[in-house]
Short mmCIF file of C-alpha atoms and ligand atoms in Angstrom, two decimals:
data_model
loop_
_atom_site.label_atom_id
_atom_site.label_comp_id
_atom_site.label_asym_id
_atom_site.label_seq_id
_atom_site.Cartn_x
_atom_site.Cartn_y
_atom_site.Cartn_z
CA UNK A 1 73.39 157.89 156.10
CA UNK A 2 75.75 155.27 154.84
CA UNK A 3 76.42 156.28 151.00
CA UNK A 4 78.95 155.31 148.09
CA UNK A 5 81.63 157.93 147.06
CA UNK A 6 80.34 157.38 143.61
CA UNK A 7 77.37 159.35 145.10
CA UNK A 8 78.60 161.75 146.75
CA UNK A 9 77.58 164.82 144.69
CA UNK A 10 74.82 164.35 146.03
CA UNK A 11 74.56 164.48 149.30
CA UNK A 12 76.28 168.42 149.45
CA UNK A 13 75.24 170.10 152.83
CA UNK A 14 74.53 167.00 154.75
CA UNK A 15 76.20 164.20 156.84
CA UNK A 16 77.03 160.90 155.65
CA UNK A 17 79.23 157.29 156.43
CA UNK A 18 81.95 155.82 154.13
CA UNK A 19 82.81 152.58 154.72
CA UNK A 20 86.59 151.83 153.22
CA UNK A 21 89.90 152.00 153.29
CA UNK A 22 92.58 154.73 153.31
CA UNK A 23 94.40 154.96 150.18
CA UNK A 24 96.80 158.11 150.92
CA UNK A 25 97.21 160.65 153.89
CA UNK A 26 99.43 163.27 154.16
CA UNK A 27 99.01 166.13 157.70
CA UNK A 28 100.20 169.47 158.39
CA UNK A 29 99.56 170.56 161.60
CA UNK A 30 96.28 170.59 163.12
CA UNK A 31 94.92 169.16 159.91
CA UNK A 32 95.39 166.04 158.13
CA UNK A 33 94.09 164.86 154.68
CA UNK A 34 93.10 161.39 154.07
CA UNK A 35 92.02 160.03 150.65
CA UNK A 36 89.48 157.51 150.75
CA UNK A 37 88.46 154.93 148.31
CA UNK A 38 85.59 152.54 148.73
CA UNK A 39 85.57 150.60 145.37
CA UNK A 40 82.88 153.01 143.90
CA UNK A 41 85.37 156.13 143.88
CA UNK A 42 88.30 158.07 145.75
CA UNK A 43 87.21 161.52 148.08
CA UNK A 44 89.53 163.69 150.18
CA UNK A 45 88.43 163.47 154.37
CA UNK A 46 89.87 166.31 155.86
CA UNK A 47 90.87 165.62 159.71
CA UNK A 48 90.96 168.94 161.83
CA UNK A 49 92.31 168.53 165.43
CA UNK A 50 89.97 171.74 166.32
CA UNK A 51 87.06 169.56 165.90
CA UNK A 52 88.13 165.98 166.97
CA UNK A 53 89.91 166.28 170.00
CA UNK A 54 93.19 165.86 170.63
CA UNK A 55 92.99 161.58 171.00
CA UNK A 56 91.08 161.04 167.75
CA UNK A 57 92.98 163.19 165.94
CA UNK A 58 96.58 161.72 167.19
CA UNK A 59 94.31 157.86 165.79
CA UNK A 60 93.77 159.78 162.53
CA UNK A 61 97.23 160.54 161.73
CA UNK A 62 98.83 157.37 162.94
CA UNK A 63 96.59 155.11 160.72
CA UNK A 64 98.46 153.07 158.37
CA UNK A 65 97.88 152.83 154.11
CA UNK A 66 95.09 150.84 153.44
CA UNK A 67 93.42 150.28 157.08
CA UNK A 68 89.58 149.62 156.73
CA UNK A 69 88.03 152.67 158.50
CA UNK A 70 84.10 154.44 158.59
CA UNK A 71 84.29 158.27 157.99
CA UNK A 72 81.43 160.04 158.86
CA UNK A 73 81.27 163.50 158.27
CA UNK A 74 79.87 166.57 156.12
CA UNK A 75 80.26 166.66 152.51
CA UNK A 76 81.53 170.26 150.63
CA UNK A 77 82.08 171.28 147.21
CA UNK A 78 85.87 171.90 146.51
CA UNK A 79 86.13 175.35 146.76
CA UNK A 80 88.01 175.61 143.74
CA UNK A 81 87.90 172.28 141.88
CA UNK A 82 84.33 172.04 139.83
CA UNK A 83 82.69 168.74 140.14
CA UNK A 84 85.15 167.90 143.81
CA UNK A 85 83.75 166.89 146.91
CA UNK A 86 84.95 166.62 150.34
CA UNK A 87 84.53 165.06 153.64
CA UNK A 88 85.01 166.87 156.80
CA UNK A 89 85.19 164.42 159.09
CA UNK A 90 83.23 164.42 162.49
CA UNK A 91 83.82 160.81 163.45
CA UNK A 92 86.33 157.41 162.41
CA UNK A 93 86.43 154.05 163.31
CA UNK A 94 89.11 152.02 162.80
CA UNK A 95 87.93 148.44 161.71
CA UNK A 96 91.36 147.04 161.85
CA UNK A 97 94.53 149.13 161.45
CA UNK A 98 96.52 147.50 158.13
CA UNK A 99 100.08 146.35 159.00
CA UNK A 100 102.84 148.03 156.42
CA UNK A 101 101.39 147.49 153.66
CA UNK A 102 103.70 146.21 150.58
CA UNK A 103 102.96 148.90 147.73
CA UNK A 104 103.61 152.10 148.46
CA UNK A 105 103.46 155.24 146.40
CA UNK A 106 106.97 155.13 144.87
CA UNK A 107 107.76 153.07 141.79
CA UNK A 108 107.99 148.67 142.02
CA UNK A 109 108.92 146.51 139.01
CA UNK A 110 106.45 144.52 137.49
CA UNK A 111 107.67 141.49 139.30
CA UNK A 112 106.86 142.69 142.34
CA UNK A 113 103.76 143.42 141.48
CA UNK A 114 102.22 141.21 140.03
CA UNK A 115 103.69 138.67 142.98
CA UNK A 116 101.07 141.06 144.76
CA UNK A 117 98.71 140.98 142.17
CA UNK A 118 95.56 140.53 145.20
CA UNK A 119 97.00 143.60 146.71
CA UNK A 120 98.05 145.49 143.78
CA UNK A 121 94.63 145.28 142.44
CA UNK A 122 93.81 148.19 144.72
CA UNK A 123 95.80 150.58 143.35
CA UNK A 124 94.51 153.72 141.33
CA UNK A 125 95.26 152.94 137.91
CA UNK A 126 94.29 148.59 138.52
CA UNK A 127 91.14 149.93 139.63
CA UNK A 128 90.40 152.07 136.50
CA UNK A 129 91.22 149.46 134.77
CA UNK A 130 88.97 146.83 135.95
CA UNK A 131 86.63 149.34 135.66
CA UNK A 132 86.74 150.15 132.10
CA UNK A 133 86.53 145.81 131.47
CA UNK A 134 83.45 145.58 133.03
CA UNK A 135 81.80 148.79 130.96
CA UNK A 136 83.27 147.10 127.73
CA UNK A 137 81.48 143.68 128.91
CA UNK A 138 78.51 144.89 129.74
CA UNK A 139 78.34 147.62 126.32
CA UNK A 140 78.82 143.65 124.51
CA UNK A 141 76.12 142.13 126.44
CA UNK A 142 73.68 145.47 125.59
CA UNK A 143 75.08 145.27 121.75
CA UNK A 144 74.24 141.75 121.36
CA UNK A 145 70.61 142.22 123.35
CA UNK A 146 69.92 145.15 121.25
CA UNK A 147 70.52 143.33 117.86
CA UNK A 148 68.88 140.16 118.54
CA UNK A 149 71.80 137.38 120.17
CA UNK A 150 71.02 135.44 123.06
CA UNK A 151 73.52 134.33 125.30
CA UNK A 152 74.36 130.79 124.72
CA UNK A 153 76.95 129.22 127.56
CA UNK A 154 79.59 126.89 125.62
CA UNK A 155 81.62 124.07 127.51
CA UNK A 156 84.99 124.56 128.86
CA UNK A 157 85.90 121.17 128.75
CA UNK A 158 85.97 119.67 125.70
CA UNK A 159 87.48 116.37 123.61
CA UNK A 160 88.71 118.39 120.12
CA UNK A 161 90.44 121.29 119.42
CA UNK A 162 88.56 124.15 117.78
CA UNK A 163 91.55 126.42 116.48
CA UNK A 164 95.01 124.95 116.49
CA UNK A 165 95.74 121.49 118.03
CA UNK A 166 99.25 122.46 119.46
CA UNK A 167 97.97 124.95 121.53
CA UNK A 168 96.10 122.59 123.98
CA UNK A 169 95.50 122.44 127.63
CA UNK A 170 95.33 118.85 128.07
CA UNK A 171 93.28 117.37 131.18
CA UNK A 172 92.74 113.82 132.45
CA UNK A 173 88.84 113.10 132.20
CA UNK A 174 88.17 109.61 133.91
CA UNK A 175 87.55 107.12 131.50
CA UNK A 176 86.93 109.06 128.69
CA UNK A 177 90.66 110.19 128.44
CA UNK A 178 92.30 113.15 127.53
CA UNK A 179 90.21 116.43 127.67
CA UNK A 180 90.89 120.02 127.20
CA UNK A 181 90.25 123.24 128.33
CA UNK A 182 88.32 125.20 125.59
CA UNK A 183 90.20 128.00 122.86
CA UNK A 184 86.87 129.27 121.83
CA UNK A 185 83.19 128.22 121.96
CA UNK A 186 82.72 128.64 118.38
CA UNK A 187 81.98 125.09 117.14
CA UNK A 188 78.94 125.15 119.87
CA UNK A 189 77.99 128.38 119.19
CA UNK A 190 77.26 126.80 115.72
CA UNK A 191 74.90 123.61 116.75
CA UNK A 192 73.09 126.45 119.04
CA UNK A 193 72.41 129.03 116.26
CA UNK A 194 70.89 126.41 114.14
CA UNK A 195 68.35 126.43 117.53
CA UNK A 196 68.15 130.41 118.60
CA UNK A 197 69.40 132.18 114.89
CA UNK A 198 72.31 134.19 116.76
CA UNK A 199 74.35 133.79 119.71
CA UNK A 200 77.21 134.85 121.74
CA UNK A 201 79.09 133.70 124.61
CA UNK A 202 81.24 135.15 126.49
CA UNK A 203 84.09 133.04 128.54
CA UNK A 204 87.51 132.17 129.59
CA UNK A 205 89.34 130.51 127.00
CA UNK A 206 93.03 128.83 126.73
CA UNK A 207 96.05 128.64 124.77
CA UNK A 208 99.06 126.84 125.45
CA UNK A 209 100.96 129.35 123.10
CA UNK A 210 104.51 129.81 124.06
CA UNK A 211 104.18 133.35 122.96
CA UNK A 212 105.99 136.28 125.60
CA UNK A 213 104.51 139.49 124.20
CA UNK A 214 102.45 142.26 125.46
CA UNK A 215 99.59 140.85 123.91
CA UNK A 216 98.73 137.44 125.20
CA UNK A 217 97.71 135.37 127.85
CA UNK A 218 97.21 131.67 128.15
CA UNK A 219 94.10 132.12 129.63
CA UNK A 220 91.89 134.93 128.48
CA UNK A 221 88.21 135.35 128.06
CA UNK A 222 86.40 135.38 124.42
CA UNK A 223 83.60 136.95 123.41
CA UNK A 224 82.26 134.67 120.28
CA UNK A 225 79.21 135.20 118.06
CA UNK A 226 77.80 133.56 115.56
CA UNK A 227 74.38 134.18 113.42
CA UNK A 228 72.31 132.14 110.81
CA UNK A 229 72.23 133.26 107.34
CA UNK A 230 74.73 135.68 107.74
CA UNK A 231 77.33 135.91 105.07
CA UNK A 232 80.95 137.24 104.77
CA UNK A 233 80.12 141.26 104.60
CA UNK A 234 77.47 141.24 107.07
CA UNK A 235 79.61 139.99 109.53
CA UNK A 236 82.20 142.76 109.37
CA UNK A 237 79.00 145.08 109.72
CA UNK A 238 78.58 143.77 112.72
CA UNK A 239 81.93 143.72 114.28
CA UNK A 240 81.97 147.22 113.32
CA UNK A 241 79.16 148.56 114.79
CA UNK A 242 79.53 146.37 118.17
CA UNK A 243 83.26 147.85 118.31
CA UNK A 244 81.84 151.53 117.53
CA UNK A 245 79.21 150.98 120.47
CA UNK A 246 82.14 149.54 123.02
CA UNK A 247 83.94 152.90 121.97
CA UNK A 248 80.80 154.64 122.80
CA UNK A 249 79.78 153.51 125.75
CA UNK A 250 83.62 153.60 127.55
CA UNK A 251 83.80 156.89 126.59
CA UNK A 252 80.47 158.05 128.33
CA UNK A 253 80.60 155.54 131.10
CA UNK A 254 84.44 156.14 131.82
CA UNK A 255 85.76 159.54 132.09
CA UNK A 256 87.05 159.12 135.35
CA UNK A 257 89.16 155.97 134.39
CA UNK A 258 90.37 157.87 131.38
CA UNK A 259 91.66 160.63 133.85
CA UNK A 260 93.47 158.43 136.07
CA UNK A 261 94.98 156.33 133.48
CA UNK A 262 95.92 159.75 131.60
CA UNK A 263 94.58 158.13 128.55
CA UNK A 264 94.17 160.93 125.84
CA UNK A 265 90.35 159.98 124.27
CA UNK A 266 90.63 161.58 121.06
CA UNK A 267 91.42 158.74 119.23
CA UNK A 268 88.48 157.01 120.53
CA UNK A 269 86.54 159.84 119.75
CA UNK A 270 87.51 158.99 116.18
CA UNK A 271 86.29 155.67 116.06
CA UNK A 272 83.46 155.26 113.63
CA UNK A 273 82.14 152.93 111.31
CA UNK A 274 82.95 151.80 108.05
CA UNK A 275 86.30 150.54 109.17
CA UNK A 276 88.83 150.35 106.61
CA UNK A 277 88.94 146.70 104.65
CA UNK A 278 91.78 145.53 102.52
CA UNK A 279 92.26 141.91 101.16
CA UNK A 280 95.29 139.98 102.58
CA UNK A 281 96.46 139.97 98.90
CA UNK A 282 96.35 143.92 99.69
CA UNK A 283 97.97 144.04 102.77
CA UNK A 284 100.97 141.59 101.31
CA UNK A 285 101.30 144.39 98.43
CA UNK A 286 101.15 147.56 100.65
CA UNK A 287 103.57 146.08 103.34
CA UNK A 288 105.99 144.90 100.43
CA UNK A 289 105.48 148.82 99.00
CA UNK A 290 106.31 149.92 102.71
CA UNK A 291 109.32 148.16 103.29
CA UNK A 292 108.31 144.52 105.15
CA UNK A 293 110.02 141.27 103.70
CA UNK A 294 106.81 139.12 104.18
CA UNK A 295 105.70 137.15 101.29
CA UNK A 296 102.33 135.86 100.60
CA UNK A 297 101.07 133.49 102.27
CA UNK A 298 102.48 134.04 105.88
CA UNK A 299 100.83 135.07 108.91
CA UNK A 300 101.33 138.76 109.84
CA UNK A 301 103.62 139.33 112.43
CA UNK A 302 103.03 142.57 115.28
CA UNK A 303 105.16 144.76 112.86
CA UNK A 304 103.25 144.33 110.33
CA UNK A 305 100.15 144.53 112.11
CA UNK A 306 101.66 148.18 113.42
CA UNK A 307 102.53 149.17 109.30
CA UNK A 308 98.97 148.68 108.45
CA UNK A 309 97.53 150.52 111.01
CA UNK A 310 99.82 153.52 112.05
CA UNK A 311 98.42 156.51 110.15
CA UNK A 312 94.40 155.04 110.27
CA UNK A 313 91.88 156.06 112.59
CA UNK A 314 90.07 153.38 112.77
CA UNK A 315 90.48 149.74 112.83
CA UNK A 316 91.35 147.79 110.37
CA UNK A 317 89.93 144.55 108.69
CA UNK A 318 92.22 142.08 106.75
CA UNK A 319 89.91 139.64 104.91
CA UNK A 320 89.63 136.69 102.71
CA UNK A 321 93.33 135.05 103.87
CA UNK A 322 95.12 131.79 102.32
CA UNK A 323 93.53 128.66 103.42
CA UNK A 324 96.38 127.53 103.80
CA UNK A 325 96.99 129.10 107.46
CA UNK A 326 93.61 129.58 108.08
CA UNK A 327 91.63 126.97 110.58
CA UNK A 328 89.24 124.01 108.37
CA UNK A 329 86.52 125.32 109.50
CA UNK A 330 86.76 128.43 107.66
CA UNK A 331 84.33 128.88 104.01
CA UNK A 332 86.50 128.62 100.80
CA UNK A 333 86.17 131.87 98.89
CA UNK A 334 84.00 131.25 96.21
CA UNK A 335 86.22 133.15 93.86
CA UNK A 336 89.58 131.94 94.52
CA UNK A 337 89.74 128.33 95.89
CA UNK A 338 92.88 128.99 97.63
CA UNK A 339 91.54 131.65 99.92
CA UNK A 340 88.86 131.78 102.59
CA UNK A 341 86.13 134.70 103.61
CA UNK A 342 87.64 135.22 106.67
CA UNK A 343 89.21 138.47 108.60
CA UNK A 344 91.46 139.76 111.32
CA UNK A 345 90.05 142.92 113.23
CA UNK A 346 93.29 144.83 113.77
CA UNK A 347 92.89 147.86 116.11
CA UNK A 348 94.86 151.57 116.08
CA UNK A 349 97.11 152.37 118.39
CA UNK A 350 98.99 149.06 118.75
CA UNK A 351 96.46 147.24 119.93
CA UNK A 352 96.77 144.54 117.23
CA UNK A 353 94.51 141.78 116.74
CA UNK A 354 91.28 142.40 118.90
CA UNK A 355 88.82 140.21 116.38
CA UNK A 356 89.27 136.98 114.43
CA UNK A 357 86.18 135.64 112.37
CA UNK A 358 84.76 133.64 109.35
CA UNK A 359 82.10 132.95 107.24
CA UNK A 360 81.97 128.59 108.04
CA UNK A 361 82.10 126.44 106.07
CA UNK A 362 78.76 124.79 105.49
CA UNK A 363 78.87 122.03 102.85
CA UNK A 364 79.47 118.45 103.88
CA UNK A 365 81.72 117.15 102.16
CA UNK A 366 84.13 120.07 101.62
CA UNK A 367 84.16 120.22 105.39
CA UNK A 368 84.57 116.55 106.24
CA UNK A 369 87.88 117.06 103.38
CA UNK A 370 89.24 119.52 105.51
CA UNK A 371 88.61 118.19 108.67
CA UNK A 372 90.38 115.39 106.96
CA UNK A 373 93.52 117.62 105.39
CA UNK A 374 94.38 118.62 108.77
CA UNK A 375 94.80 115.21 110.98
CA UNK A 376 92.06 115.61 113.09
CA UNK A 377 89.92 112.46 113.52
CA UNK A 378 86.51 112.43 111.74
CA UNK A 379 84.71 110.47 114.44
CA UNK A 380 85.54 113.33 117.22
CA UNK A 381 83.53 116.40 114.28
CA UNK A 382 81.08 113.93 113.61
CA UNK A 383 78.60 115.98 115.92
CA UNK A 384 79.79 119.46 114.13
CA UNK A 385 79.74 117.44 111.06
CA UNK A 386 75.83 116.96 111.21
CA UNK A 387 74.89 120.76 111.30
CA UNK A 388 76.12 120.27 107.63
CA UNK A 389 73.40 117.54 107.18
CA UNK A 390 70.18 118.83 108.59
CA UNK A 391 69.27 122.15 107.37
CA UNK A 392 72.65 123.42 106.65
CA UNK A 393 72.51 127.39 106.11
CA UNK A 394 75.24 130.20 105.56
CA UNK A 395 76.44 131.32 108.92
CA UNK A 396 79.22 133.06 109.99
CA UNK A 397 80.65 134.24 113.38
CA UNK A 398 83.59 135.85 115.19
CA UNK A 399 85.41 136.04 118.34
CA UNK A 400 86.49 138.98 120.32
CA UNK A 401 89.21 139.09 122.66
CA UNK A 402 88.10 141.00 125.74
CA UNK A 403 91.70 141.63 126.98
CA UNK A 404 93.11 143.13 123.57
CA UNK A 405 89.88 145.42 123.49
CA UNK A 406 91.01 146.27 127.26
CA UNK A 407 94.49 146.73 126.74
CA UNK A 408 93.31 149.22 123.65
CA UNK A 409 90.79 151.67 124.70
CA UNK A 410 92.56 151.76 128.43
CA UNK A 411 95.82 152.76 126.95
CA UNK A 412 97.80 150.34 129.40
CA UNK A 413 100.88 148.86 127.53
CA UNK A 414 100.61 145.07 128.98
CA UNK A 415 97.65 142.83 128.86
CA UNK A 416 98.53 141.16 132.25
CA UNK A 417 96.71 144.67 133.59
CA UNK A 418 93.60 143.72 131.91
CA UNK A 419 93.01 141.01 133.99
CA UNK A 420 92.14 140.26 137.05
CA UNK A 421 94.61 137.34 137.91
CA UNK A 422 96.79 136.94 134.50
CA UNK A 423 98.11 133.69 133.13
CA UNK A 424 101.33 133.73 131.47
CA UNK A 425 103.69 131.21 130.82
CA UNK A 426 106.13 132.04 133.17
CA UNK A 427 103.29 132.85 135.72
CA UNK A 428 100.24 130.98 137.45
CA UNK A 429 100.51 132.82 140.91
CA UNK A 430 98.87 134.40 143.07
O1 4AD B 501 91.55 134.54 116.21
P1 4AD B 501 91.14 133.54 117.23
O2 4AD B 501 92.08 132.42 117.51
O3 4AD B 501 89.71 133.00 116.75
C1 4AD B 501 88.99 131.97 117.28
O4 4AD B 501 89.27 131.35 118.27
C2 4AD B 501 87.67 131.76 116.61
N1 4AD B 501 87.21 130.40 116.90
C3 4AD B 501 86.71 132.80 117.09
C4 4AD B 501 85.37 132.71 116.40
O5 4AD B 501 85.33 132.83 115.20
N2 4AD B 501 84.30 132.56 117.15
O6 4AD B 501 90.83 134.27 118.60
C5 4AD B 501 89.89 135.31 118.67
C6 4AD B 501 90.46 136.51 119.38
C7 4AD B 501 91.70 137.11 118.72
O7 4AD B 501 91.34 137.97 117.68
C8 4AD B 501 92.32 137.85 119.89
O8 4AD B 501 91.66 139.09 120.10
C9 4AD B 501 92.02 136.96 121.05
O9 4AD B 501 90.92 136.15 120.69
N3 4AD B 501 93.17 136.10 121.40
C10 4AD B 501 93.94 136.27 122.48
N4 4AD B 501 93.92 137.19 123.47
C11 4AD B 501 94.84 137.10 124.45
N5 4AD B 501 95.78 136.14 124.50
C12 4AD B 501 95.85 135.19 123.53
N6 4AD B 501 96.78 134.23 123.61
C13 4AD B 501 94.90 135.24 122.46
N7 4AD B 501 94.68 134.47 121.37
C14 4AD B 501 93.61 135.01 120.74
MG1 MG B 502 93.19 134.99 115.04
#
């Protein structure tokens, strides 16, 4: 029976097919010990000459790293190792014998890698990896489902910018002009909640920031929600509790990633809600008190970000910023004009900024001001402009980045591992 090592417990006692590839083999003697992987999970087939023959098992130890073979053969319990299997194998075929295959065991530099990024992605730890994204992706679709969003798909191409205008992709559209590729689906996340009541999408997004840090890509995919009458405070409930249920889910979906990536889980285990919440005005004071030279009314830099966080256990929110260096879009507090109810979600452990969100701004005319204050061109908001005119309602919404969460609760130190095929500025290949 053809089955997936992910299986494999059980089918104990009987005879079954991988289809895969071999990841590792090592012989002594008469016996030789392949490890298998097949994209579902990694097994140990143990080759004995005894039982093959003398031909098949001279084929078994000359196969090369990573040739495709199909194992069939018995499966055991490790007879010392509790939740192990093995495969003794009765049969292989080779479905093509790799050539020397690039990575090997020992150590590469990162350049080198990620040159082989479409080969590298079969390593151990790049597996676990992309395995932990997609349990944090789908946890956000089941969050969202559970608590009443509906998926809404935004554009990618777009004619405004929705967060700051230096930081666009620019594309040639026909005849309309200049394009570019989107930095968030927010401002149509807004004209569709006015339709469904709450949304998210979930997409890549793009930045032409000319920032080198562990932390960011130039193309990088955003989770963004938004919900009618929802003010300020209920919107950190929410990024709370979806955080505490990505937590959640990775840590009873993932246990095996954890493992490989030797990530110790207690902190996750930690992670509950309420998060902490301090004003920017707070977080200017305590970082002052702790020894930082930033002054209100700049942007916090990753040190600072690291201060706030270093002896919390769970996230914390920085809310209600200066407008100042805050996008127009975002509602002016109503008790200080200068401010706006927005927040940062800054994670534990380094992770730094994994959520930015708002309440929006939803009167006319203060919005059109802004819109105004900043340079942009009236004409190109007028669309955005009109959710302000026909039934206007408090709303507020946030974006997640799915590569910060990655790079957080996998415990890998660069975000180019959280991706598939990572876009920096100094990289666009393979
Ligand atoms: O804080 P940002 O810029 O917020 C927005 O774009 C809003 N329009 C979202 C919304 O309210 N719907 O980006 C949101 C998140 C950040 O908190 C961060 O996690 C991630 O996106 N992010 C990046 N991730 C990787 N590389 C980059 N260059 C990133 N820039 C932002
Ligand atoms: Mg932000």
């Amino acid at each position: 029976m053809n089955i997936l090592i992910k299986h494999i417990a059980d089918y104990v006692g009987q005879r079954v097919t991988i289809k895969g590839w071999l990841y590792n083999s090592r012989s002594s003697g008469k016996i030789a010990f392949l490890e298998l992987r097949d994209g579902t999970g990694f097994v140990q087939a143990i080759a004995s000459q005894a039982d093959l023959g003398d031909d098949v098992f001279s084929r078994v130890t000359s196969l090369t790293q990573e040739s495709s073979i199909i194992v069939s053969g018995n499966v055991a319990a490790h007879p010392k190792k509790e939740g192990v299997f093995e495969l003794q194998i009765l049969s292989i075929e080779v479905v093509q014998l790799a050539q020397e295959y690039p990575i090997t065991p020992k150590e590469h530099g990162p350049d080198f890698l990620l040159n082989n990024r479409h080969l590298w992605l079969r390593s151990k730890r790049q597996w676990a990896v992309q395995r932990i994204r997609d349990v944090v992706i789908d946890a956000i679709y089941e969050y969202y489902h559970q608590n009443d969003f509906i998926k809404i798909d935004t554009p990618i191409i777009t004619p405004n910018a929705c967060e700051d205008s230096t930081e666009l992709f620019a594309i040639n559209y026909f005849d309309e002009g200049e394009a570019f590729l989107s930095q968030s689906g927010q401002l149509y996340l807004e004209a569709a909640i006015m339709s469904v009541g709450r949304a998210f999408d979930f997409g890549p997004t793009f930045r032409a920031e000319k920032s080198k840090t562990r932390r960011h890509l130039t193309e990088f995919w955003m989770m963004d929600a938004e919900a009618a009458y929802v003010e300020h405070e209920e919107s950190l409930q929410i990024q709370e509790n979806m955080i505490v249920h990505i937590v959640q889910r990775c840590l009873e979906k993932c246990r095996q990633e954890f493992q490989i990536l030797e990530r110790n889980t207690e902190p996750l285990e930690n992670i509950r809600a309420p998060f902490i919440r301090l004003t920017y005005t707070e977080a200017i004071k305590r970082l002052q008190s702790l020894g930082s030279d930033i002054q209100f009314g700049e942007d916090l830099g990753n040190d600072d970000e690291g201060l706030l966080t270093e002896n919390e256990q769970v996230p914390v929110f920085i809310h209600k910023w200066p407008k100042a260096i805050k996008p127009f879009y975002m509602k002016i507090d109503p008790e200080n004009p200068e401010l706006v109810l927005n927040n940062d979600l800054i994670g534990i452990e380094g992770a730094g900024e994994i959520i930015g969100g708002s309440q929006r701004e939803d009167d006319y005319e203060t919005l059109k001001a802004r819109i105004e204050e900043m340079g942009f061109k009236g004409e190109e908001y007028e669309w955005y402009l009109d959710l302000r005119k026909y039934g206007s309602v408090p709303h507020s919404g946030f974006g997640l980045g799915l590569e910060r969460v990655v790079r957080w609760i996998s415990g890998v130190e660069h975000i180019r591992e959280t991706i598939p095929f990572p876009r920096l500025i100094n990289r666009l290949k393979p």
